[in-house]
C-alpha cells in the first residue's frame, strides 16, 4: 500500500491547498522547498531550515553522485542520516545539472555520459542509474531522468527532447519497480509549444506517475511565457496528484504559479540572493549593498514575525554585506527562506478562506509600494 499520498483539501479558482503525507512527515502545499544541493542548505543548520517553516528540502543527484558518491551516502545510512534532516527530501534526477554543469557530455537514447566538472572523471547517467542513485539516497520524492532544453528553441528540437523524455519516463517507471515508500514524478516537457506540452502530459499520464513536475521552464524565457505555459498545462494534469514547477522562483513567480494551480516550488534564489546581500521582505527585495543603508539604524521590518528582521539594524546588515562577513550570509539566508515560507503559508490560509484573489492583490500592492 502506497505510504506517500497526496490529499487535496481546498481550492480557490485554480489555486489548490493540499498535503503530501510521507513516513517522514507531512508536506503542506503550496510548498516552497529549500535547495540543499550537496546535502546542505548553504549557511543554515538543518534545525534552522525547519524553523523557517520548511516541511521538505532538496538534494541533488548530480552533485551527490560525484561527491561523496551515492553508494557512500547509502553505506552511511542514507541522505537523511548523513545530513541530520529526518523530514522529507526530494531529489532531482540529475539530467538538468549534467546539461548545465558537466563537461564533454554526450547524450544518446541510452542516457548521458559526461566528465565531472570537479575532477574530470567519466560518468554515465541513464534513467535506470538515476532511479538507483535516488533510491540509494533514500529520497522520499524522486524524479524521472529527462532532457531539459533552454528557451528559445526550434520546435523540432523541443519535440525531440520531449519525446526522448517520455521514453525515459517509461524506463524510469519500470526501474522504479513500484516502490511503496517514495513517490516517482514524471516531468512534463515541450518548451513553450502548447501542442507539445499536451502530448507530453498525455504521454506521462498513460504511463502513470505519483506526481507531475512541470519542467523546461525558468530556463531563460520571459515570465509571461512561463505563465502562459502553466495556464495551459495545469488543467491537463490530474487534479488528485501534486504538481511541481521546477526551479521557480522569485516571490512573484511563485504567487503566479500558485494562482495557476502549482503545488510545489524549488529555487536556489532565496539563499543565493541572501549570500549576495539581497533581503526579501513584504515590501519586496532590499539590496543591502546600497550605501543608502550606511546610517540607517532601523531594522528591516519591525512588524515581521521573524526576529532576524527586527534585531539587526540595516546599517549593520549593510556592514556585514560590504565586509563579506559569514554572518551576513547566515542572517540573510535565514531571512529570505523565512519570507518564502511566510508567503506560501499565507497563500495556504488564503486558499482555505477562499480569499486567494484578495491575498494576491494585497501582496502585489505591498511589493509595489516598495521599502518604507
Ligand atoms: C532554475 N530553473 C530551472 N531549474 C530546473 C531544473 C532543476 C531544478 C534543480 O535546480 C538546481 O540544480 C540545477 C538545484 O540545485 C542547485 C536543484 O536542487 C537540488 C534543483 O533540483 C530540483 C530542472 N530539472 C529537471 N530534471 N528538469 C527540468 O526541466 C528542470 C527545469 C528547471 N528550470
Tab-separated table of C-alpha atoms and ligand atoms in Angstrom:
chain	number	residue	atom	x	y	z
A	1	UNK	CA	0.000	0.000	0.000
A	2	UNK	CA	1.427	3.415	-1.023
A	3	UNK	CA	2.907	5.122	2.044
A	4	UNK	CA	3.282	8.520	0.336
A	5	UNK	CA	-0.091	10.040	-0.572
A	6	UNK	CA	-1.495	13.425	-1.706
A	7	UNK	CA	-4.759	14.884	-0.369
A	8	UNK	CA	-6.372	17.978	-1.862
A	9	UNK	CA	-8.208	19.857	0.918
A	10	UNK	CA	-9.340	23.156	-0.676
A	11	UNK	CA	-9.334	25.022	-3.980
A	12	UNK	CA	-9.911	28.708	-4.854
A	13	UNK	CA	-10.021	29.266	-8.596
A	14	UNK	CA	-7.075	27.275	-9.979
A	15	UNK	CA	-5.167	27.607	-6.669
A	16	UNK	CA	-5.021	24.439	-4.514
A	17	UNK	CA	-4.364	23.706	-0.847
A	18	UNK	CA	-3.215	20.157	-0.179
A	19	UNK	CA	-0.932	17.889	1.797
A	20	UNK	CA	1.501	15.092	0.951
A	21	UNK	CA	1.748	12.519	3.756
A	22	UNK	CA	5.014	10.558	3.930
A	23	UNK	CA	6.525	8.163	6.528
A	24	UNK	CA	8.906	11.040	7.429
A	25	UNK	CA	6.216	13.687	7.939
A	26	UNK	CA	3.759	15.843	6.003
A	27	UNK	CA	4.336	18.429	3.287
A	28	UNK	CA	1.769	21.264	3.261
A	29	UNK	CA	1.070	22.627	-0.220
A	30	UNK	CA	1.526	25.087	-1.836
A	31	UNK	CA	5.061	24.363	-0.597
A	32	UNK	CA	8.384	26.103	-1.105
A	33	UNK	CA	11.239	23.589	-0.919
A	34	UNK	CA	14.670	24.997	0.042
A	35	UNK	CA	17.540	23.705	-2.083
A	36	UNK	CA	20.173	21.660	-0.259
A	37	UNK	CA	22.323	20.914	-3.315
A	38	UNK	CA	25.262	18.985	-1.828
A	39	UNK	CA	23.494	17.786	1.306
A	40	UNK	CA	23.296	21.177	2.975
A	41	UNK	CA	21.139	24.288	2.663
A	42	UNK	CA	24.021	26.731	2.410
A	43	UNK	CA	24.831	28.724	5.592
A	44	UNK	CA	21.944	27.116	7.520
A	45	UNK	CA	21.730	24.447	10.224
A	46	UNK	CA	19.009	21.864	9.364
A	47	UNK	CA	17.128	22.857	12.556
A	48	UNK	CA	17.078	26.472	11.358
A	49	UNK	CA	15.708	25.371	7.959
A	50	UNK	CA	12.883	23.583	9.771
A	51	UNK	CA	12.282	26.641	11.984
A	52	UNK	CA	11.679	28.800	8.893
A	53	UNK	CA	8.650	26.512	8.266
A	54	UNK	CA	10.082	24.178	5.613
A	55	UNK	CA	8.498	20.695	5.552
A	56	UNK	CA	10.854	19.308	2.884
A	57	UNK	CA	14.196	20.157	1.292
A	58	UNK	CA	16.005	19.223	-1.902
A	59	UNK	CA	19.088	17.146	-2.542
A	60	UNK	CA	20.883	16.991	-5.858
A	61	UNK	CA	21.637	13.685	-7.574
A	62	UNK	CA	24.317	15.135	-9.873
A	63	UNK	CA	26.331	16.771	-7.088
A	64	UNK	CA	25.959	13.868	-4.635
A	65	UNK	CA	26.795	11.140	-7.184
A	66	UNK	CA	30.086	12.935	-7.884
A	67	UNK	CA	30.877	13.751	-4.261
A	68	UNK	CA	30.685	11.882	-1.871
A	69	UNK	CA	29.036	9.235	-4.144
A	70	UNK	CA	25.595	7.601	-3.860
A	71	UNK	CA	26.909	4.233	-2.627
A	72	UNK	CA	28.945	6.014	0.079
A	73	UNK	CA	25.895	8.007	1.260
A	74	UNK	CA	23.885	4.751	1.345
A	75	UNK	CA	26.615	2.995	3.383
A	76	UNK	CA	26.466	5.934	5.817
A	77	UNK	CA	22.720	5.429	6.337
A	78	UNK	CA	21.214	7.497	3.505
A	79	UNK	CA	20.939	11.247	2.930
A	80	UNK	CA	18.588	11.976	5.869
A	81	UNK	CA	21.003	10.464	8.400
A	82	UNK	CA	24.037	11.885	6.598
A	83	UNK	CA	22.776	15.489	6.829
A	84	UNK	CA	20.683	15.242	10.022
A	85	UNK	CA	17.398	16.069	8.313
A	86	UNK	CA	14.778	13.465	9.255
A	87	UNK	CA	11.893	15.074	7.353
A	88	UNK	CA	11.079	14.521	3.640
A	89	UNK	CA	13.672	15.061	0.916
A	90	UNK	CA	13.043	15.484	-2.823
A	91	UNK	CA	15.838	14.822	-5.301
A	92	UNK	CA	16.190	15.810	-8.939
A	93	UNK	CA	17.271	13.119	-11.425
A	94	UNK	CA	20.481	14.904	-12.428
A	95	UNK	CA	19.757	15.481	-16.111
A	96	UNK	CA	19.347	19.239	-15.839
A	97	UNK	CA	22.555	19.574	-13.835
A	98	UNK	CA	24.547	17.444	-16.278
A	99	UNK	CA	23.418	19.678	-19.156
A	100	UNK	CA	24.209	22.849	-17.185
A	101	UNK	CA	27.343	21.907	-15.240
A	102	UNK	CA	29.179	18.883	-16.662
A	103	UNK	CA	31.845	18.977	-19.359
A	104	UNK	CA	32.137	16.837	-22.504
A	105	UNK	CA	28.623	15.490	-22.148
A	106	UNK	CA	27.228	13.141	-24.784
A	107	UNK	CA	23.511	12.438	-24.927
A	108	UNK	CA	22.194	9.274	-26.609
A	109	UNK	CA	18.990	7.213	-26.458
A	110	UNK	CA	20.631	5.198	-23.664
A	111	UNK	CA	21.358	8.191	-21.422
A	112	UNK	CA	24.041	10.822	-20.958
A	113	UNK	CA	27.781	10.360	-20.488
A	114	UNK	CA	29.854	13.208	-19.077
A	115	UNK	CA	33.035	14.255	-17.347
A	116	UNK	CA	32.805	15.537	-13.766
A	117	UNK	CA	33.219	19.327	-13.511
A	118	UNK	CA	35.186	18.622	-10.316
A	119	UNK	CA	37.952	16.192	-11.391
A	120	UNK	CA	37.164	15.261	-14.995
A	121	UNK	CA	36.355	11.600	-14.223
A	122	UNK	CA	33.860	9.905	-16.567
A	123	UNK	CA	30.249	9.054	-15.635
A	124	UNK	CA	27.110	7.707	-17.282
A	125	UNK	CA	23.593	8.655	-16.190
A	126	UNK	CA	20.716	6.573	-17.537
A	127	UNK	CA	17.063	6.516	-16.404
A	128	UNK	CA	17.838	3.270	-14.563
A	129	UNK	CA	21.002	4.591	-12.859
A	130	UNK	CA	19.252	7.815	-11.819
A	131	UNK	CA	16.456	5.839	-10.122
A	132	UNK	CA	19.108	3.646	-8.462
A	133	UNK	CA	21.015	6.702	-7.158
A	134	UNK	CA	17.887	8.424	-5.802
A	135	UNK	CA	16.878	5.157	-4.116
A	136	UNK	CA	20.371	4.792	-2.586
A	137	UNK	CA	19.990	8.359	-1.229
A	138	UNK	CA	16.653	7.137	0.220
A	139	UNK	CA	14.861	10.193	-1.187
A	140	UNK	CA	11.093	10.485	-0.488
A	141	UNK	CA	10.133	12.072	-3.810
A	142	UNK	CA	12.227	11.232	-6.868
A	143	UNK	CA	12.281	12.464	-10.465
A	144	UNK	CA	12.474	10.655	-13.803
A	145	UNK	CA	15.568	11.359	-15.906
A	146	UNK	CA	14.589	13.897	-18.551
A	147	UNK	CA	16.147	16.254	-21.079
A	148	UNK	CA	15.501	19.912	-20.310
A	149	UNK	CA	16.422	22.337	-23.103
A	150	UNK	CA	16.892	26.091	-22.837
A	151	UNK	CA	14.441	28.512	-24.438
A	152	UNK	CA	14.084	29.867	-27.083
A	153	UNK	CA	14.475	26.694	-29.148
A	154	UNK	CA	13.426	25.358	-32.565
A	155	UNK	CA	10.141	23.412	-32.456
A	156	UNK	CA	11.757	20.229	-33.799
A	157	UNK	CA	14.385	20.420	-31.033
A	158	UNK	CA	11.670	20.864	-28.384
A	159	UNK	CA	9.774	17.920	-29.921
A	160	UNK	CA	12.847	15.676	-29.985
A	161	UNK	CA	13.709	16.367	-26.295
A	162	UNK	CA	10.063	15.986	-25.230
A	163	UNK	CA	9.685	12.610	-26.980
A	164	UNK	CA	13.021	11.347	-25.589
A	165	UNK	CA	11.879	12.401	-22.100
A	166	UNK	CA	8.687	10.344	-22.458
A	167	UNK	CA	10.719	7.259	-23.449
A	168	UNK	CA	12.998	7.905	-20.471
A	169	UNK	CA	9.906	8.370	-18.271
A	170	UNK	CA	8.761	4.873	-19.233
A	171	UNK	CA	12.184	3.377	-18.419
A	172	UNK	CA	12.289	5.346	-15.135
A	173	UNK	CA	8.870	3.966	-14.140
A	174	UNK	CA	9.997	0.396	-14.904
A	175	UNK	CA	13.236	0.838	-12.939
A	176	UNK	CA	11.259	2.382	-10.032
A	177	UNK	CA	9.609	-1.030	-9.654
A	178	UNK	CA	6.532	0.341	-7.845
A	179	UNK	CA	8.328	1.205	-4.564
A	180	UNK	CA	5.698	1.985	-1.928
A	181	UNK	CA	7.747	4.204	0.419
A	182	UNK	CA	8.557	7.008	-2.036
A	183	UNK	CA	6.898	8.919	-4.917
A	184	UNK	CA	8.107	8.982	-8.526
A	185	UNK	CA	7.275	12.114	-10.568
A	186	UNK	CA	7.147	12.374	-14.342
A	187	UNK	CA	8.395	15.652	-15.833
A	188	UNK	CA	6.342	17.461	-18.472
A	189	UNK	CA	8.448	18.966	-21.254
A	190	UNK	CA	7.602	20.583	-24.599
A	191	UNK	CA	9.149	24.060	-24.356
A	192	UNK	CA	6.708	26.919	-24.970
A	193	UNK	CA	4.634	24.937	-27.507
A	194	UNK	CA	1.105	24.126	-26.249
A	195	UNK	CA	0.657	21.095	-28.533
A	196	UNK	CA	3.978	19.553	-27.478
A	197	UNK	CA	3.160	20.210	-23.812
A	198	UNK	CA	-0.231	18.493	-24.228
A	199	UNK	CA	1.399	15.470	-25.863
A	200	UNK	CA	3.950	15.283	-23.043
A	201	UNK	CA	1.263	15.496	-20.316
A	202	UNK	CA	-0.851	12.817	-22.048
A	203	UNK	CA	2.154	10.554	-22.629
A	204	UNK	CA	3.197	10.727	-18.985
A	205	UNK	CA	-0.344	10.053	-17.731
A	206	UNK	CA	-0.606	6.948	-19.925
A	207	UNK	CA	2.491	5.666	-18.088
A	208	UNK	CA	1.168	6.834	-14.694
A	209	UNK	CA	3.094	8.740	-12.003
A	210	UNK	CA	2.612	9.706	-8.334
A	211	UNK	CA	3.066	13.371	-9.264
A	212	UNK	CA	3.853	15.587	-12.244
A	213	UNK	CA	6.690	18.087	-12.481
A	214	UNK	CA	6.474	20.909	-14.991
A	215	UNK	CA	9.991	21.091	-16.376
A	216	UNK	CA	11.641	23.075	-19.124
A	217	UNK	CA	10.685	26.434	-17.598
A	218	UNK	CA	12.701	29.099	-15.763
A	219	UNK	CA	15.330	28.465	-18.406
A	220	UNK	CA	15.545	31.994	-19.771
A	221	UNK	CA	12.013	32.611	-21.034
A	222	UNK	CA	10.048	35.764	-20.063
A	223	UNK	CA	7.671	35.390	-17.097
A	224	UNK	CA	4.579	35.785	-19.298
A	225	UNK	CA	5.690	32.806	-21.420
A	226	UNK	CA	6.090	30.702	-18.262
A	227	UNK	CA	2.663	31.806	-17.012
A	228	UNK	CA	1.005	31.015	-20.371
A	229	UNK	CA	2.510	27.511	-20.413
A	230	UNK	CA	1.303	26.967	-16.813
A	231	UNK	CA	-2.243	28.228	-17.506
A	232	UNK	CA	-2.474	25.864	-20.482
A	233	UNK	CA	-0.966	22.749	-18.898
A	234	UNK	CA	-2.157	22.508	-15.268
A	235	UNK	CA	-5.783	21.868	-16.303
A	236	UNK	CA	-4.494	18.904	-18.349
A	237	UNK	CA	-2.824	17.288	-15.314
A	238	UNK	CA	-4.697	15.020	-12.860
A	239	UNK	CA	-6.332	17.027	-10.053
A	240	UNK	CA	-5.513	14.352	-7.459
A	241	UNK	CA	-1.723	14.383	-7.999
A	242	UNK	CA	0.825	17.030	-6.911
A	243	UNK	CA	2.243	19.453	-9.490
A	244	UNK	CA	5.826	20.683	-9.075
A	245	UNK	CA	7.200	23.674	-11.006
A	246	UNK	CA	10.948	23.035	-11.120
A	247	UNK	CA	13.471	25.747	-10.380
A	248	UNK	CA	10.936	28.519	-9.640
A	249	UNK	CA	11.442	31.174	-8.499
A	250	UNK	CA	11.219	34.710	-7.224
A	251	UNK	CA	8.243	35.544	-4.967
A	252	UNK	CA	6.115	36.954	-7.828
A	253	UNK	CA	6.813	33.817	-9.913
A	254	UNK	CA	5.639	31.655	-7.011
A	255	UNK	CA	2.488	33.721	-6.407
A	256	UNK	CA	1.647	33.498	-10.130
A	257	UNK	CA	2.368	29.754	-10.117
A	258	UNK	CA	0.028	29.187	-7.153
A	259	UNK	CA	-2.707	31.147	-8.952
A	260	UNK	CA	-2.243	28.761	-11.920
A	261	UNK	CA	-2.589	25.510	-9.972
A	262	UNK	CA	1.003	24.667	-8.974
A	263	UNK	CA	1.547	22.891	-5.610
A	264	UNK	CA	5.361	22.715	-5.187
A	265	UNK	CA	8.278	25.044	-5.912
A	266	UNK	CA	12.061	24.977	-5.501
A	267	UNK	CA	14.679	27.618	-6.182
A	268	UNK	CA	18.223	28.476	-5.158
A	269	UNK	CA	17.236	32.157	-5.285
A	270	UNK	CA	16.451	32.927	-1.597
A	271	UNK	CA	19.759	31.512	-0.314
A	272	UNK	CA	21.856	32.687	-3.290
A	273	UNK	CA	20.325	36.204	-3.114
A	274	UNK	CA	20.992	36.229	0.652
A	275	UNK	CA	24.675	35.498	0.051
A	276	UNK	CA	24.706	38.443	-2.357
A	277	UNK	CA	23.229	40.936	0.113
A	278	UNK	CA	19.578	40.939	-1.046
A	279	UNK	CA	16.862	40.695	1.622
A	280	UNK	CA	13.288	39.612	0.786
A	281	UNK	CA	10.587	41.334	2.838
A	282	UNK	CA	6.893	42.025	2.469
A	283	UNK	CA	7.906	45.310	0.783
A	284	UNK	CA	9.847	43.394	-1.875
A	285	UNK	CA	13.609	42.977	-2.192
A	286	UNK	CA	16.079	45.344	-0.464
A	287	UNK	CA	19.662	45.499	-1.719
A	288	UNK	CA	21.719	45.894	1.442
A	289	UNK	CA	24.894	46.585	-0.557
A	290	UNK	CA	23.423	50.014	-1.294
A	291	UNK	CA	25.198	52.866	0.562
A	292	UNK	CA	21.813	54.395	1.472
A	293	UNK	CA	21.671	51.917	4.401
A	294	UNK	CA	25.013	53.012	5.901
A	295	UNK	CA	23.497	55.125	8.709
A	296	UNK	CA	20.063	53.524	8.891
A	297	UNK	CA	19.513	52.296	12.457
A	298	UNK	CA	16.054	50.890	11.619
A	299	UNK	CA	15.575	47.096	11.459
A	300	UNK	CA	14.439	45.547	8.171
A	301	UNK	CA	10.819	45.118	9.263
A	302	UNK	CA	9.624	45.999	12.787
A	303	UNK	CA	6.334	44.140	12.188
A	304	UNK	CA	7.847	40.891	10.904
A	305	UNK	CA	7.212	37.654	12.870
A	306	UNK	CA	10.865	36.794	12.146
A	307	UNK	CA	13.187	38.021	14.975
A	308	UNK	CA	16.011	38.345	12.414
A	309	UNK	CA	14.017	41.099	10.681
A	310	UNK	CA	13.716	43.025	13.952
A	311	UNK	CA	17.016	42.628	15.825
A	312	UNK	CA	19.618	43.902	13.336
A	313	UNK	CA	19.891	47.478	12.031
A	314	UNK	CA	20.031	47.962	8.268
A	315	UNK	CA	23.354	49.700	8.862
A	316	UNK	CA	24.749	46.576	10.497
A	317	UNK	CA	23.436	44.292	7.736
A	318	UNK	CA	24.961	46.685	5.196
A	319	UNK	CA	28.275	46.440	7.086
A	320	UNK	CA	28.172	42.617	7.110
A	321	UNK	CA	27.476	42.536	3.368
A	322	UNK	CA	30.170	45.095	2.469
A	323	UNK	CA	32.797	43.274	4.571
A	324	UNK	CA	31.588	39.894	3.210
A	325	UNK	CA	31.322	38.604	6.779
A	326	UNK	CA	29.995	34.999	7.070
A	327	UNK	CA	27.269	36.210	9.455
A	328	UNK	CA	25.812	38.257	6.593
A	329	UNK	CA	25.202	35.137	4.502
A	330	UNK	CA	23.782	33.321	7.536
A	331	UNK	CA	21.336	36.075	8.581
A	332	UNK	CA	20.137	36.944	5.056
A	333	UNK	CA	19.720	33.290	4.046
A	334	UNK	CA	17.506	32.766	7.107
A	335	UNK	CA	15.553	35.983	6.440
A	336	UNK	CA	14.899	35.047	2.801
A	337	UNK	CA	13.942	31.421	3.456
A	338	UNK	CA	11.619	32.552	6.266
A	339	UNK	CA	9.988	35.085	3.930
A	340	UNK	CA	9.378	32.428	1.249
A	341	UNK	CA	7.781	30.162	3.883
A	342	UNK	CA	5.665	33.056	5.213
A	343	UNK	CA	4.456	33.760	1.646
A	344	UNK	CA	3.413	30.139	0.997
A	345	UNK	CA	1.872	29.764	4.488
A	346	UNK	CA	-0.259	32.876	3.879
A	347	UNK	CA	-1.225	31.528	0.452
A	348	UNK	CA	-2.366	28.221	2.025
A	349	UNK	CA	-4.503	30.153	4.542
A	350	UNK	CA	-5.927	32.391	1.797
A	351	UNK	CA	-6.967	29.373	-0.329
A	352	UNK	CA	-8.619	27.739	2.712
A	353	UNK	CA	-10.517	31.001	3.370
A	354	UNK	CA	-11.471	31.438	-0.316
A	355	UNK	CA	-9.662	34.795	-0.486
A	356	UNK	CA	-6.778	33.996	-2.853
A	357	UNK	CA	-7.664	36.899	-5.197
A	358	UNK	CA	-7.570	39.456	-2.357
A	359	UNK	CA	-4.390	37.924	-0.911
A	360	UNK	CA	-2.608	38.115	-4.267
A	361	UNK	CA	-3.716	41.732	-4.784
A	362	UNK	CA	-2.654	42.789	-1.267
A	363	UNK	CA	0.712	41.045	-1.635
A	364	UNK	CA	1.459	42.644	-5.015
A	365	UNK	CA	0.387	46.079	-3.713
A	366	UNK	CA	2.842	45.792	-0.800
A	367	UNK	CA	5.640	44.772	-3.164
A	368	UNK	CA	4.795	47.682	-5.486
A	369	UNK	CA	4.735	50.186	-2.602
A	370	UNK	CA	8.346	49.191	-2.013
A	371	UNK	CA	10.514	49.792	1.006
A	372	UNK	CA	9.426	52.185	3.758
B	1	LIG	C1	16.331	27.261	-12.268
B	1	LIG	N1	15.439	26.886	-13.328
B	1	LIG	C2	15.196	25.565	-13.542
B	1	LIG	N2	15.721	24.549	-12.794
B	1	LIG	C3	15.283	23.402	-13.366
B	1	LIG	C4	15.538	22.075	-13.029
B	1	LIG	C5	16.490	21.763	-11.911
B	1	LIG	C6	15.972	22.008	-10.583
B	1	LIG	C7	17.258	21.918	-9.744
B	1	LIG	O1	17.902	23.196	-9.811
B	1	LIG	C8	19.206	23.247	-9.220
B	1	LIG	O2	20.093	22.385	-9.878
B	1	LIG	C9	20.466	22.973	-11.139
B	1	LIG	C10	19.107	22.857	-7.755
B	1	LIG	O3	20.424	22.673	-7.209
B	1	LIG	C11	21.193	23.860	-7.196
B	1	LIG	C12	18.360	21.538	-7.599
B	1	LIG	O4	18.072	21.331	-6.226
B	1	LIG	C13	18.579	20.159	-5.683
B	1	LIG	C14	17.022	21.534	-8.319
B	1	LIG	O5	16.541	20.186	-8.258
B	1	LIG	C15	15.156	20.024	-8.241
B	1	LIG	C16	15.006	21.051	-13.832
B	1	LIG	N3	15.279	19.723	-13.519
B	1	LIG	C17	14.827	18.757	-14.335
B	1	LIG	N4	15.098	17.453	-14.076
B	1	LIG	N5	14.060	19.021	-15.450
B	1	LIG	C18	13.708	20.289	-15.772
B	1	LIG	O6	13.033	20.502	-16.819
B	1	LIG	C19	14.197	21.376	-14.944
B	1	LIG	C20	13.893	22.719	-15.249
B	1	LIG	C21	14.456	23.725	-14.455
B	1	LIG	N6	14.411	25.089	-14.539
